[in-house]
Short mmCIF file of C-alpha atoms and ligand atoms in Angstrom, two decimals:
data_model
loop_
_atom_site.label_atom_id
_atom_site.label_comp_id
_atom_site.label_asym_id
_atom_site.label_seq_id
_atom_site.Cartn_x
_atom_site.Cartn_y
_atom_site.Cartn_z
CA MET A 14 -23.54 24.19 -51.76
CA ALA A 15 -24.77 21.00 -53.36
CA GLU A 16 -26.48 18.27 -51.41
CA ILE A 17 -24.14 15.31 -50.85
CA GLY A 18 -25.82 11.93 -50.50
CA THR A 19 -26.08 8.34 -51.56
CA ASP A 20 -29.65 8.37 -52.86
CA LEU A 21 -29.79 6.85 -56.34
CA GLN A 22 -33.40 7.92 -56.88
CA THR A 23 -32.47 11.59 -56.38
CA ALA A 24 -29.64 11.25 -58.90
CA ILE A 25 -31.85 9.45 -61.41
CA ALA A 26 -34.64 12.02 -61.15
CA LEU A 27 -32.26 14.95 -61.64
CA LEU A 28 -30.47 13.37 -64.61
CA GLU A 29 -33.79 12.48 -66.26
CA LYS A 30 -34.80 16.15 -65.96
CA GLY A 31 -31.60 17.20 -67.75
CA GLU A 32 -29.84 18.40 -64.59
CA LEU A 33 -26.23 17.61 -63.68
CA VAL A 34 -25.10 15.28 -60.88
CA ALA A 35 -21.52 14.66 -59.74
CA ILE A 36 -20.81 10.94 -59.69
CA PRO A 37 -18.07 8.82 -58.14
CA THR A 38 -15.94 6.55 -60.30
CA GLU A 39 -12.90 4.47 -59.43
CA THR A 40 -10.64 7.10 -61.07
CA VAL A 41 -11.98 10.55 -60.16
CA TYR A 42 -15.42 12.14 -59.65
CA GLY A 43 -17.25 13.07 -62.84
CA LEU A 44 -19.68 15.91 -63.61
CA ALA A 45 -22.44 13.93 -65.29
CA GLY A 46 -25.34 14.75 -67.57
CA ASN A 47 -27.46 12.98 -70.21
CA ALA A 48 -25.00 12.37 -73.06
CA LEU A 49 -27.83 12.28 -75.62
CA SER A 50 -29.11 15.74 -74.67
CA SER A 51 -27.23 18.72 -76.13
CA ALA A 52 -28.84 20.95 -73.51
CA ALA A 53 -27.54 18.85 -70.61
CA VAL A 54 -24.12 18.59 -72.23
CA ALA A 55 -24.00 22.37 -72.73
CA LYS A 56 -24.53 22.77 -68.97
CA ILE A 57 -21.49 20.59 -68.31
CA PHE A 58 -19.25 22.84 -70.41
CA ASP A 59 -20.70 25.90 -68.71
CA VAL A 60 -20.35 24.68 -65.11
CA LYS A 61 -16.78 23.47 -65.73
CA GLN A 62 -15.83 26.58 -67.73
CA ARG A 63 -14.51 24.15 -70.29
CA PRO A 64 -13.80 25.18 -73.88
CA THR A 65 -16.13 23.38 -76.28
CA PHE A 66 -13.18 22.13 -78.37
CA ASP A 67 -12.40 19.68 -75.54
CA PRO A 68 -14.58 16.55 -75.94
CA LEU A 69 -16.30 14.63 -73.12
CA ILE A 70 -16.14 10.94 -72.23
CA VAL A 71 -19.40 8.98 -72.50
CA HIS A 72 -20.00 6.51 -69.65
CA VAL A 73 -21.91 3.29 -70.30
CA PRO A 74 -22.93 0.33 -68.10
CA ASP A 75 -21.27 -2.33 -70.29
CA LEU A 76 -19.91 -3.26 -73.73
CA ALA A 77 -23.38 -4.10 -75.07
CA ALA A 78 -24.51 -0.56 -74.28
CA ALA A 79 -21.40 0.87 -75.95
CA GLU A 80 -22.45 -0.88 -79.17
CA ARG A 81 -25.61 1.23 -79.27
CA TYR A 82 -23.58 4.45 -79.49
CA VAL A 83 -20.68 3.54 -81.76
CA ARG A 84 -20.51 2.36 -85.36
CA GLU A 85 -17.76 -0.19 -84.99
CA ILE A 86 -15.52 -1.72 -82.37
CA PRO A 87 -12.17 -2.79 -83.85
CA GLU A 88 -10.92 -6.19 -82.70
CA PRO A 89 -8.23 -4.83 -80.35
CA ALA A 90 -10.79 -2.47 -78.79
CA LYS A 91 -13.09 -5.40 -78.10
CA LYS A 92 -10.26 -7.32 -76.48
CA LEU A 93 -9.31 -4.36 -74.31
CA ALA A 94 -12.92 -3.78 -73.24
CA GLU A 95 -13.37 -7.45 -72.40
CA GLN A 96 -10.22 -7.41 -70.31
CA PHE A 97 -10.46 -4.04 -68.55
CA TRP A 98 -14.15 -3.02 -68.37
CA PRO A 99 -15.50 -2.08 -66.00
CA GLY A 100 -12.35 -0.15 -65.26
CA PRO A 101 -10.11 2.88 -65.88
CA LEU A 102 -9.92 2.59 -69.67
CA THR A 103 -11.50 4.92 -72.25
CA LEU A 104 -11.76 3.78 -75.88
CA LEU A 105 -12.04 6.28 -78.75
CA LEU A 106 -14.56 4.76 -81.16
CA LYS A 107 -16.41 6.02 -84.27
CA LYS A 108 -19.63 7.47 -82.91
CA ARG A 109 -23.19 7.11 -84.13
CA SER A 110 -25.15 10.29 -84.84
CA ILE A 111 -27.28 9.76 -81.70
CA ILE A 112 -24.31 11.19 -79.75
CA PRO A 113 -24.52 14.98 -80.18
CA ASP A 114 -21.53 16.66 -81.87
CA LEU A 115 -21.14 18.89 -78.82
CA VAL A 116 -20.08 15.83 -76.77
CA THR A 117 -17.19 15.04 -79.11
CA ALA A 118 -16.28 18.61 -80.07
CA GLY A 119 -17.17 17.75 -83.65
CA LEU A 120 -14.81 14.74 -83.81
CA ASP A 121 -16.14 11.57 -85.41
CA THR A 122 -14.97 9.46 -82.47
CA ALA A 123 -16.39 9.39 -78.96
CA GLY A 124 -14.50 8.45 -75.81
CA ILE A 125 -16.42 5.55 -74.28
CA ARG A 126 -15.81 4.20 -70.80
CA CYS A 127 -17.47 1.72 -68.45
CA PRO A 128 -16.51 2.85 -64.93
CA ASN A 129 -15.95 0.43 -62.08
CA HIS A 130 -17.81 1.85 -59.11
CA ALA A 131 -20.80 0.05 -57.59
CA ILE A 132 -23.12 3.00 -57.08
CA THR A 133 -22.38 4.50 -60.49
CA ARG A 134 -22.83 1.15 -62.18
CA SER A 135 -26.29 0.89 -60.57
CA LEU A 136 -27.00 4.43 -61.73
CA LEU A 137 -25.96 3.70 -65.34
CA ALA A 138 -27.98 0.48 -65.36
CA SER A 139 -31.09 2.40 -64.22
CA LEU A 140 -30.91 5.09 -66.90
CA SER A 141 -32.11 4.89 -70.50
CA PHE A 142 -29.20 7.08 -71.67
CA PRO A 143 -25.41 7.15 -71.19
CA LEU A 144 -23.70 9.83 -69.08
CA ALA A 145 -21.29 12.40 -70.47
CA ALA A 146 -18.88 13.21 -67.66
CA PRO A 147 -15.60 15.08 -67.52
CA SER A 148 -13.71 15.21 -64.23
CA ALA A 149 -15.76 17.36 -61.81
CA ASN A 150 -13.27 20.24 -61.45
CA PRO A 151 -12.96 23.66 -63.05
CA PHE A 152 -11.09 23.31 -66.39
CA GLY A 153 -7.34 22.89 -65.90
CA TYR A 154 -7.48 22.30 -62.13
CA VAL A 155 -6.67 19.13 -60.18
CA SER A 156 -9.32 16.37 -60.50
CA PRO A 157 -11.52 15.57 -57.45
CA THR A 158 -11.21 12.22 -55.70
CA GLN A 159 -13.70 12.87 -52.88
CA ALA A 160 -17.25 14.28 -52.81
CA GLY A 161 -15.99 17.19 -50.68
CA HIS A 162 -13.49 18.19 -53.40
CA VAL A 163 -16.36 18.56 -55.87
CA ASN A 164 -18.43 20.55 -53.41
CA GLU A 165 -15.62 23.04 -52.71
CA GLN A 166 -15.44 24.17 -56.30
CA LEU A 167 -18.64 23.27 -58.13
CA GLY A 168 -21.05 22.92 -55.20
CA GLY A 169 -22.65 26.27 -55.88
CA ARG A 170 -23.55 25.27 -59.42
CA ILE A 171 -24.95 21.74 -59.20
CA PRO A 172 -27.82 20.30 -57.14
CA TYR A 173 -26.45 16.91 -56.09
CA ILE A 174 -23.23 15.00 -55.50
CA LEU A 175 -23.55 11.24 -55.31
CA ASP A 176 -21.12 10.21 -52.58
CA GLY A 177 -19.09 7.10 -53.30
CA GLY A 178 -16.25 7.73 -50.87
CA SER A 179 -12.63 8.19 -51.92
CA CYS A 180 -11.77 7.02 -55.45
CA SER A 181 -9.92 3.71 -55.37
CA VAL A 182 -7.61 4.36 -58.36
CA GLY A 183 -7.21 8.12 -57.98
CA ILE A 184 -5.99 9.16 -61.43
CA GLU A 185 -8.00 9.34 -64.63
CA SER A 186 -8.60 6.59 -67.15
CA THR A 187 -6.07 5.60 -69.80
CA ILE A 188 -7.29 6.74 -73.23
CA VAL A 189 -6.73 4.43 -76.21
CA GLY A 190 -7.68 5.25 -79.78
CA PHE A 191 -7.26 3.28 -83.02
CA GLU A 192 -5.55 4.28 -86.24
CA ASN A 193 -6.25 1.71 -88.95
CA SER A 194 -7.29 -0.57 -86.08
CA GLU A 195 -3.85 -0.13 -84.46
CA PRO A 196 -4.14 0.91 -80.80
CA VAL A 197 -2.58 4.26 -79.81
CA VAL A 198 -2.42 5.54 -76.23
CA TYR A 199 -3.39 9.22 -75.95
CA ARG A 200 -3.47 9.62 -72.16
CA LEU A 201 -1.64 7.66 -69.49
CA GLY A 202 -3.92 6.59 -66.66
CA GLY A 203 -5.21 3.90 -64.37
CA ILE A 204 -4.42 1.00 -66.74
CA THR A 205 -0.69 0.83 -67.45
CA ILE A 206 0.90 0.53 -70.89
CA ALA A 207 2.30 -2.83 -69.78
CA GLN A 208 -1.23 -4.09 -69.00
CA ILE A 209 -2.48 -2.91 -72.41
CA GLU A 210 0.44 -4.50 -74.24
CA GLN A 211 -0.26 -7.82 -72.54
CA VAL A 212 -3.61 -7.86 -74.36
CA VAL A 213 -2.89 -6.28 -77.76
CA GLY A 214 0.89 -6.35 -78.14
CA PRO A 215 3.13 -3.30 -78.59
CA VAL A 216 1.30 0.05 -78.73
CA ARG A 217 2.29 3.53 -79.82
CA VAL A 218 2.09 6.19 -77.12
CA THR A 219 1.54 9.81 -78.19
CA VAL A 220 0.74 11.59 -74.98
CA ASN A 221 3.06 14.53 -75.53
CA SER A 222 1.91 16.06 -78.79
CA SER A 223 0.69 19.13 -76.99
CA SER A 224 0.78 21.57 -79.90
CA ASN A 225 -2.39 20.13 -81.40
CA PRO A 226 -3.62 17.75 -78.76
CA LYS A 227 -5.99 15.06 -79.79
CA ALA A 228 -6.92 14.88 -76.12
CA PRO A 229 -6.57 18.23 -74.37
CA GLY A 230 -5.87 16.31 -71.15
CA GLN A 231 -2.50 16.18 -72.89
CA LEU A 232 -2.16 19.95 -72.76
CA LYS A 233 1.17 20.68 -71.23
CA SER A 234 -0.27 22.60 -68.29
CA HIS A 235 -3.26 20.80 -66.85
CA TYR A 236 -4.17 19.03 -63.61
CA ALA A 237 -2.59 22.02 -61.88
CA PRO A 238 -3.07 23.62 -58.47
CA ARG A 239 -2.87 27.42 -58.21
CA LYS A 240 0.52 27.36 -56.50
CA LYS A 241 3.85 26.84 -58.20
CA VAL A 242 4.66 23.14 -58.47
CA ILE A 243 8.21 21.79 -58.76
CA HIS A 244 8.52 18.17 -59.87
CA SER A 245 12.08 17.22 -58.94
CA ARG A 246 14.11 15.19 -56.56
CA LEU A 247 14.26 16.87 -53.17
CA SER A 248 18.02 16.51 -53.04
CA ASP A 249 18.32 18.56 -56.24
CA VAL A 250 16.30 21.56 -55.01
CA ILE A 251 16.40 21.41 -51.22
CA GLY A 252 19.15 24.03 -50.93
CA GLN A 253 16.99 26.63 -52.72
CA LEU A 254 13.84 26.09 -50.67
CA THR A 255 12.48 28.03 -47.71
CA PRO A 256 11.15 25.24 -45.46
CA ALA A 257 8.42 27.41 -43.89
CA GLU A 258 6.97 28.27 -47.31
CA THR A 259 7.40 24.94 -49.06
CA GLY A 260 5.03 21.98 -49.06
CA ILE A 261 6.68 18.72 -49.95
CA ILE A 262 5.05 15.58 -51.28
CA THR A 263 7.02 12.33 -51.18
CA LEU A 264 6.16 8.77 -52.12
CA GLY A 265 7.28 7.22 -48.84
CA ILE A 266 8.71 8.23 -45.50
CA VAL A 267 11.96 10.19 -45.83
CA ASN A 268 14.30 11.50 -43.19
CA LEU A 269 15.30 15.05 -44.03
CA ALA A 270 18.19 17.00 -42.62
CA ARG A 271 15.96 20.08 -42.62
CA PRO A 272 12.38 19.52 -41.48
CA PHE A 273 9.55 20.96 -43.54
CA ALA A 274 6.42 22.11 -41.72
CA HIS A 275 4.20 20.80 -44.47
CA HIS A 276 5.06 17.33 -45.69
CA ILE A 277 2.63 14.80 -47.13
CA VAL A 278 3.69 11.17 -47.49
CA LEU A 279 1.60 9.57 -50.25
CA SER A 280 2.16 6.00 -49.10
CA PRO A 281 3.95 5.11 -45.85
CA SER A 282 4.72 1.70 -47.37
CA GLY A 283 5.93 3.30 -50.62
CA THR A 284 3.41 1.62 -52.92
CA LEU A 285 2.49 3.36 -56.16
CA ASP A 286 -1.17 2.29 -56.17
CA GLU A 287 -1.64 4.01 -52.82
CA ALA A 288 0.30 7.05 -54.05
CA ALA A 289 -2.08 7.32 -57.03
CA GLN A 290 -5.07 7.24 -54.67
CA ASN A 291 -3.66 10.16 -52.68
CA ILE A 292 -1.81 12.39 -55.13
CA PHE A 293 -4.66 14.72 -56.14
CA ALA A 294 -5.89 15.14 -52.56
CA ALA A 295 -2.33 15.99 -51.53
CA LEU A 296 -2.03 18.70 -54.21
CA ARG A 297 -5.38 20.15 -53.14
CA GLN A 298 -4.39 20.12 -49.48
CA MET A 299 -1.14 21.95 -50.15
CA ASP A 300 -2.97 24.46 -52.34
CA LYS A 301 -5.18 25.35 -49.35
CA ILE A 302 -2.38 26.03 -46.85
CA ASP A 303 -1.81 29.81 -46.91
CA VAL A 304 1.83 29.81 -45.85
CA VAL A 305 2.78 27.29 -48.53
CA LYS A 306 4.00 29.18 -51.62
CA VAL A 307 5.69 26.35 -53.49
CA ILE A 308 4.81 22.66 -53.75
CA VAL A 309 7.66 20.23 -54.39
CA ALA A 310 6.59 16.75 -55.46
CA GLU A 311 9.30 14.15 -55.92
CA PRO A 312 9.24 11.99 -59.07
CA MET A 313 7.81 8.50 -58.62
CA PRO A 314 9.68 5.43 -59.87
CA ASN A 315 8.87 5.05 -63.59
CA GLU A 316 6.94 1.81 -63.24
CA GLY A 317 3.31 0.79 -62.73
CA LEU A 318 1.07 3.76 -61.89
CA GLY A 319 4.21 5.80 -61.14
CA ILE A 320 4.41 6.61 -64.87
CA ALA A 321 0.94 8.17 -64.94
CA ILE A 322 1.51 10.00 -61.63
CA ASN A 323 4.71 11.51 -63.09
CA ASP A 324 2.76 12.55 -66.19
CA ARG A 325 0.23 14.45 -64.03
CA LEU A 326 2.94 16.05 -61.90
CA ASN A 327 4.82 17.20 -65.03
CA ARG A 328 1.68 18.88 -66.30
CA ALA A 329 0.94 20.44 -62.91
CA ALA A 330 4.50 21.81 -62.89
CA ALA A 331 4.24 23.14 -66.46
CA GLN A 332 1.78 25.81 -65.27
CA SER A 333 4.36 27.58 -63.17
O1 TXA B 410 -11.20 8.70 -65.56
C1 TXA B 410 -11.75 9.46 -66.35
O2 TXA B 410 -11.58 9.37 -67.57
C2 TXA B 410 -12.63 10.55 -65.77
C3 TXA B 410 -13.88 9.92 -65.14
C4 TXA B 410 -14.89 10.93 -64.66
O3 TXA B 410 -14.45 9.02 -66.06
N1 TXA B 410 -13.00 11.49 -66.78
C5 TXA B 410 -12.12 12.39 -67.30
O4 TXA B 410 -12.69 13.27 -68.18
O5 TXA B 410 -10.95 12.42 -66.98
P1 TXA B 410 -11.98 14.61 -68.67
O6 TXA B 410 -12.98 15.28 -69.50
O7 TXA B 410 -11.49 15.36 -67.50
O8 TXA B 410 -10.81 14.11 -69.55
C6 TXA B 410 -11.15 13.42 -70.72
C7 TXA B 410 -10.08 13.58 -71.76
C8 TXA B 410 -9.95 14.99 -72.24
O9 TXA B 410 -8.59 15.31 -72.28
C9 TXA B 410 -10.54 14.93 -73.64
O10 TXA B 410 -9.90 15.81 -74.49
C10 TXA B 410 -10.30 13.50 -74.03
O11 TXA B 410 -10.48 12.78 -72.84
N2 TXA B 410 -11.29 13.01 -75.00
C11 TXA B 410 -12.61 12.78 -74.80
N3 TXA B 410 -13.21 12.39 -75.93
C12 TXA B 410 -12.25 12.36 -76.89
C13 TXA B 410 -12.23 12.07 -78.28
N4 TXA B 410 -13.33 11.71 -78.93
N5 TXA B 410 -11.05 12.16 -78.93
C14 TXA B 410 -9.93 12.54 -78.29
N6 TXA B 410 -9.89 12.85 -76.99
C15 TXA B 410 -11.02 12.76 -76.29
MG1 MG B 411 -10.22 16.46 -66.48
#
């Protein structure tokens, strides 16, 4: 198992040697390595068992640092960065050649993000290179939102996990690219479409083009636990379920005519921000309970972070 700790110096020393370190961000934990080193980046793909056609996000301490790695920042991108960085927003920008092609899977754009987590911001500010970091889970599985989640699956393959507690947002960053300087949303995430539109006006959203995904996070089955997931209203499926073998995940407290042994309430007060914080941990927890054969997660209201949570649950359900 990896060592879990809060020692920045340990993380810095390992990263400078080309090793990998799992890092906390406000969205999910990342599996980080020197983004300017092809050898370090190759280790990321290997540890995650990730196909090399799926590009990695490059994490920077601020907008000024981003300018060192990209050729241009279109006006709307600048506005979005100024508004939402540090925060759960990734911008696809034309990369400079200093970023190895392996990072971007040969694409001419790189996903750039400035995460909002104190310890990781200190880490990025202390390093002379940016950090390539996908979510710290095996490819296709649910993203980790606690250090322990990382350790369970990748602990045997990395030396150190920087512990930053539970992630405060809980779902991945929103990905925005630019076509002729027009913003296009490629992945729903921690910043809502409404928030983006407040800054740059109406945007196109193409998160469902899964046949040839620009961002494989858009692949129809992704973010998935091993068990079968059903994403539907409980009242629509309850008659077909065996309570002893079914784990149910609901937004708030519900009173059911038939009790289920395994029931996780994402937010007792029914708030979507809290549900986002807890959704991935809930899927992991259900996946670990032997008697649970099927996970039923009810749809969230289609507003705020509920839209991105529904996107993840749809993809988790597509596996089955
Ligand atoms: O919140 C996040 O974004 C987290 C934390 C660790 O920062 N990272 C994350 O990385 O979710 P990952 O690798 O699990 O998902 C990144 C997604 C992938 O679907 C990838 O295909 C897409 O971003 N992506 C990265 N660079 C891209 C590029 N240049 N063009 C298109 N898609 C890109
Ligand atoms: Mg991921």
